[in-house]
Tab-separated table of C-alpha atoms in Angstrom:
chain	number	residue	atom	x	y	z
A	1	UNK	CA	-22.088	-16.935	16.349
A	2	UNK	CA	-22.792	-16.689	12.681
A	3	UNK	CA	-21.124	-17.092	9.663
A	4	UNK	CA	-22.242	-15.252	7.655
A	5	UNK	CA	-20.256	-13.315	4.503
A	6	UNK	CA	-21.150	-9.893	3.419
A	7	UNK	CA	-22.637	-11.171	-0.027
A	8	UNK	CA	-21.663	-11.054	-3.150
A	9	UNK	CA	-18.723	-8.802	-4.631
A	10	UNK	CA	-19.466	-7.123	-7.590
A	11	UNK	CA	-16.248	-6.815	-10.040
A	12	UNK	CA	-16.296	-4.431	-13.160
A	13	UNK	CA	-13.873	-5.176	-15.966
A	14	UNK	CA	-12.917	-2.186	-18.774
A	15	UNK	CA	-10.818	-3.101	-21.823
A	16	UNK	CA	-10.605	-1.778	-25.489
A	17	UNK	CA	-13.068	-2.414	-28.695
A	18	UNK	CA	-10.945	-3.325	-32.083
A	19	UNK	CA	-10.842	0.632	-32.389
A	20	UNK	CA	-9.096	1.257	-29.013
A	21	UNK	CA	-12.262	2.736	-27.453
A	22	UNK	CA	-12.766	1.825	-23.898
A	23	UNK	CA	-15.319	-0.384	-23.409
A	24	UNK	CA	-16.897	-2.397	-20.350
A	25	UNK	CA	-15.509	-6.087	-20.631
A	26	UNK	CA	-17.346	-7.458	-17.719
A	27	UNK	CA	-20.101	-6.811	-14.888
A	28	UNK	CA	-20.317	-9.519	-12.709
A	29	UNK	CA	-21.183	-10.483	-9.021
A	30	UNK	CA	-18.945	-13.501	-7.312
A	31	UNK	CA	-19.535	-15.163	-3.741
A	32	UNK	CA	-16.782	-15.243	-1.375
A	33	UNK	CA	-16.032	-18.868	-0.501
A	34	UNK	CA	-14.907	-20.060	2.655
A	35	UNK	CA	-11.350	-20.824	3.482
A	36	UNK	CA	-10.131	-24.382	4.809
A	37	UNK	CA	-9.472	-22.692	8.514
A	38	UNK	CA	-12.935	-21.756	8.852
A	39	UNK	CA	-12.310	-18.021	10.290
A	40	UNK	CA	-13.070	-16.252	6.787
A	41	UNK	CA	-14.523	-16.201	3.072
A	42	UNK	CA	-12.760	-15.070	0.267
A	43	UNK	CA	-12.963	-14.011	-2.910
A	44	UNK	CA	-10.534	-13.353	-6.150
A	45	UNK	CA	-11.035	-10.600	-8.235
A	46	UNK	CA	-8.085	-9.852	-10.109
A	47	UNK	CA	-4.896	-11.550	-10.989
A	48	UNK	CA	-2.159	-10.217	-13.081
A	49	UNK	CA	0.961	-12.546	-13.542
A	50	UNK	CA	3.930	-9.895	-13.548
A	51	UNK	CA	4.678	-6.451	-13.509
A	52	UNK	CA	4.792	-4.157	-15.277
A	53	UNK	CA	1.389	-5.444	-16.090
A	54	UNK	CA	0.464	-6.287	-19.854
A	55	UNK	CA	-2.963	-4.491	-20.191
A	56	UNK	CA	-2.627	-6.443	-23.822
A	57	UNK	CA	-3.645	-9.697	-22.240
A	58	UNK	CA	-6.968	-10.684	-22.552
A	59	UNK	CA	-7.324	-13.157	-19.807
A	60	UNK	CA	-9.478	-13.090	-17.172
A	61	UNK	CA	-7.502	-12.328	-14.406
A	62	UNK	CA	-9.985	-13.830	-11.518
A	63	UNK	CA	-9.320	-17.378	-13.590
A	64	UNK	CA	-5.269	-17.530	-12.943
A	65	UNK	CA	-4.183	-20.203	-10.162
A	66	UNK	CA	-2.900	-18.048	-7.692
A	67	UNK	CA	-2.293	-18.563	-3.816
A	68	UNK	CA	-2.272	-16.138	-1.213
A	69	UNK	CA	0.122	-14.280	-3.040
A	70	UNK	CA	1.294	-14.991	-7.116
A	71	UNK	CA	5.264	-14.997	-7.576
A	72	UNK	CA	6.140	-12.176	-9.770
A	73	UNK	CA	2.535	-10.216	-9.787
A	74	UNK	CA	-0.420	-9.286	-7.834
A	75	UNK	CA	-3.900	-10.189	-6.343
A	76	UNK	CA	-6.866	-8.691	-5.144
A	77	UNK	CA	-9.280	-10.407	-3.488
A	78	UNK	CA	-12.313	-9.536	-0.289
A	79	UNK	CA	-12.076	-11.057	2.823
A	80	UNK	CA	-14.903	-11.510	4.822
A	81	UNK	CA	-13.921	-12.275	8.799
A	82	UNK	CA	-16.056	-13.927	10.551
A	83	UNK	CA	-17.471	-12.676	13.969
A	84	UNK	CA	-15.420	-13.599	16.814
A	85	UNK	CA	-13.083	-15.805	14.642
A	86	UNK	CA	-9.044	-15.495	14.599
A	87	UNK	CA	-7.217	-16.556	11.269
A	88	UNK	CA	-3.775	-18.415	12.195
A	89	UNK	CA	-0.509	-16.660	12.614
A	90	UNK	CA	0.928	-16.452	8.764
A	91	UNK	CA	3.858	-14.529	6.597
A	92	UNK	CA	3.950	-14.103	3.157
A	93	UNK	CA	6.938	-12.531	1.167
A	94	UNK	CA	4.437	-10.045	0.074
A	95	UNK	CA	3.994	-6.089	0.271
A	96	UNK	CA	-0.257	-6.298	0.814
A	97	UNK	CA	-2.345	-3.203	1.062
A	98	UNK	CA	-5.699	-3.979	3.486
A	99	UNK	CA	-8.555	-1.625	3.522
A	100	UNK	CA	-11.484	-2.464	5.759
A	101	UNK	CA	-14.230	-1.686	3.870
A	102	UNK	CA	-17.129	-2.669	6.954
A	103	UNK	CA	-16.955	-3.872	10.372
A	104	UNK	CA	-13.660	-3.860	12.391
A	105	UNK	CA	-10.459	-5.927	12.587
A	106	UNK	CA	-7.632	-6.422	14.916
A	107	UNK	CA	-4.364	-7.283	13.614
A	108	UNK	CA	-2.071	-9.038	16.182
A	109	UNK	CA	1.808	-9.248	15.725
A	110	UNK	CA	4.137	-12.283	16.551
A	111	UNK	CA	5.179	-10.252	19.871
A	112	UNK	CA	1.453	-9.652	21.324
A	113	UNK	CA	0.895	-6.147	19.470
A	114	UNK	CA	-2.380	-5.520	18.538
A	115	UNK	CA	-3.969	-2.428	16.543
A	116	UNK	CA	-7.910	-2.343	15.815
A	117	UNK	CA	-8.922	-1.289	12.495
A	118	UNK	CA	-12.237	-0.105	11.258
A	119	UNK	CA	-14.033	0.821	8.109
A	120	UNK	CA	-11.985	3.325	5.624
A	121	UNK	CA	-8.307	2.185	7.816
A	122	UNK	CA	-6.051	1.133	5.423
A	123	UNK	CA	-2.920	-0.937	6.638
A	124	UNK	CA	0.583	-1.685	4.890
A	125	UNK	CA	1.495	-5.631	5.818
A	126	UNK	CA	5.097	-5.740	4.739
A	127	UNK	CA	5.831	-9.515	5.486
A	128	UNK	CA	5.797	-9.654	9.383
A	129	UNK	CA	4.092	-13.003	11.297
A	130	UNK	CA	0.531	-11.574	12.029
A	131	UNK	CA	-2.975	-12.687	12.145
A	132	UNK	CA	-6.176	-11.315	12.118
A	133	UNK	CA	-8.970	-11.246	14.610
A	134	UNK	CA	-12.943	-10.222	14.302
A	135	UNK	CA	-13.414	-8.844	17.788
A	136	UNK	CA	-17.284	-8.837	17.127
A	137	UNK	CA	-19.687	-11.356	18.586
A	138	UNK	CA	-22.241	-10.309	15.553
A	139	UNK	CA	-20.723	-8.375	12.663
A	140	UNK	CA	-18.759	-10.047	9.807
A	141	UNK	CA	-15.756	-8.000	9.118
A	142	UNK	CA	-15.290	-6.757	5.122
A	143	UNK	CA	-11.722	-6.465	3.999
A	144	UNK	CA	-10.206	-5.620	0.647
A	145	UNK	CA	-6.441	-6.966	-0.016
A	146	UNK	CA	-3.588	-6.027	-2.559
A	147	UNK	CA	-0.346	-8.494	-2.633
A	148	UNK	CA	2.218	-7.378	-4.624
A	149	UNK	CA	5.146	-10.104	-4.515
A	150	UNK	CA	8.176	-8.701	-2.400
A	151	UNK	CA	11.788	-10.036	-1.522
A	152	UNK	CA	11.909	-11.624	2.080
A	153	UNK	CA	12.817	-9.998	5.134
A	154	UNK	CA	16.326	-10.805	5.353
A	155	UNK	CA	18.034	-10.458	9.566
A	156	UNK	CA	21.723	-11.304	9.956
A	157	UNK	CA	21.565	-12.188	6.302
A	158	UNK	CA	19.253	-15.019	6.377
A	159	UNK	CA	15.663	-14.426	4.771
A	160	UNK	CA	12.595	-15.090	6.808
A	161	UNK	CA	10.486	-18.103	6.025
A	162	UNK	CA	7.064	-17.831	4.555
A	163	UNK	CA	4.505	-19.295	7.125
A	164	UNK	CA	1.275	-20.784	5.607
A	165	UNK	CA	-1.479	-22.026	8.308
């Protein structure tokens, strides 16, 4: 089985000039790198440390420290599953948006649930135990992810754990 990722991910910045003219910041291609599990590459694009968002700041989002998720903002980042490869079961007290760009994914809940997903599917994680799984023997899997930071699922009052493989 090969693991292989989809290539590189091109990212296009806009900003302003000193006259408030839009101009293009940045046109740049990054690799995905693998993760420490083995089942996928990623890469960051974007980063913005709260929200509202200050379009006034001039960093370079892709260049913040974030984790999976970034307390008080958002991230957007490709993720490349690898054929035949499962990530581990994981929760984040996140609101992520997932659209498959290529290939196909399954997404597995804590109870057994399953629903596959293919290219243009677009699915609303909204903090529940899942993981992912690349049902193909040959085809890497192309995903694009938005995590917004979210309050934790709260039952009988107490707030679910975050679960990090």
């Amino acid at each position: 089985m090969s693991k292989v990722n989809k290539g590189p991910v091109r990212r296009v910045v806009t900003g302003h000039d000193a006259q408030g003219r839009a101009v293009f910041v940045e046109d740049a291609r990054f690799d995905p790198v693998d993760v420490a599990t083995g089942d996928a590459a990623m890469c960051l694009l974007w980063t913005a440390p709260d929200l509202p968002v200050d379009n006034n700041d001039p960093t370079d989002g892709r260049t913040r420290d974030a984790g999976t998720t970034l307390r008080g903002g958002s991230v957007i980042r490709t993720t490349d599953m690898y054929p035949g490869e499962a990530s581990p079961f994981h929760r984040t007290s996140s609101l992520d948006y997932g659209i498959v760009v290529s290939g196909h994914v399954e997404l597995e809940l804590d109870d057994g649930a399953t629903v596959l997903l293919g290219a243009g599917d677009v699915v609303i994680q909204r903090g529940t135990i899942h993981l992912w799984r690349n049902p193909s023997p040959t085809e890497t899997c192309r995903i694009v992810f938005i995590l917004t930071e979210a309050l934790p699922v709260e039952v009988d009052g107490l707030p679910l754990p975050d679960i990090h493989p």
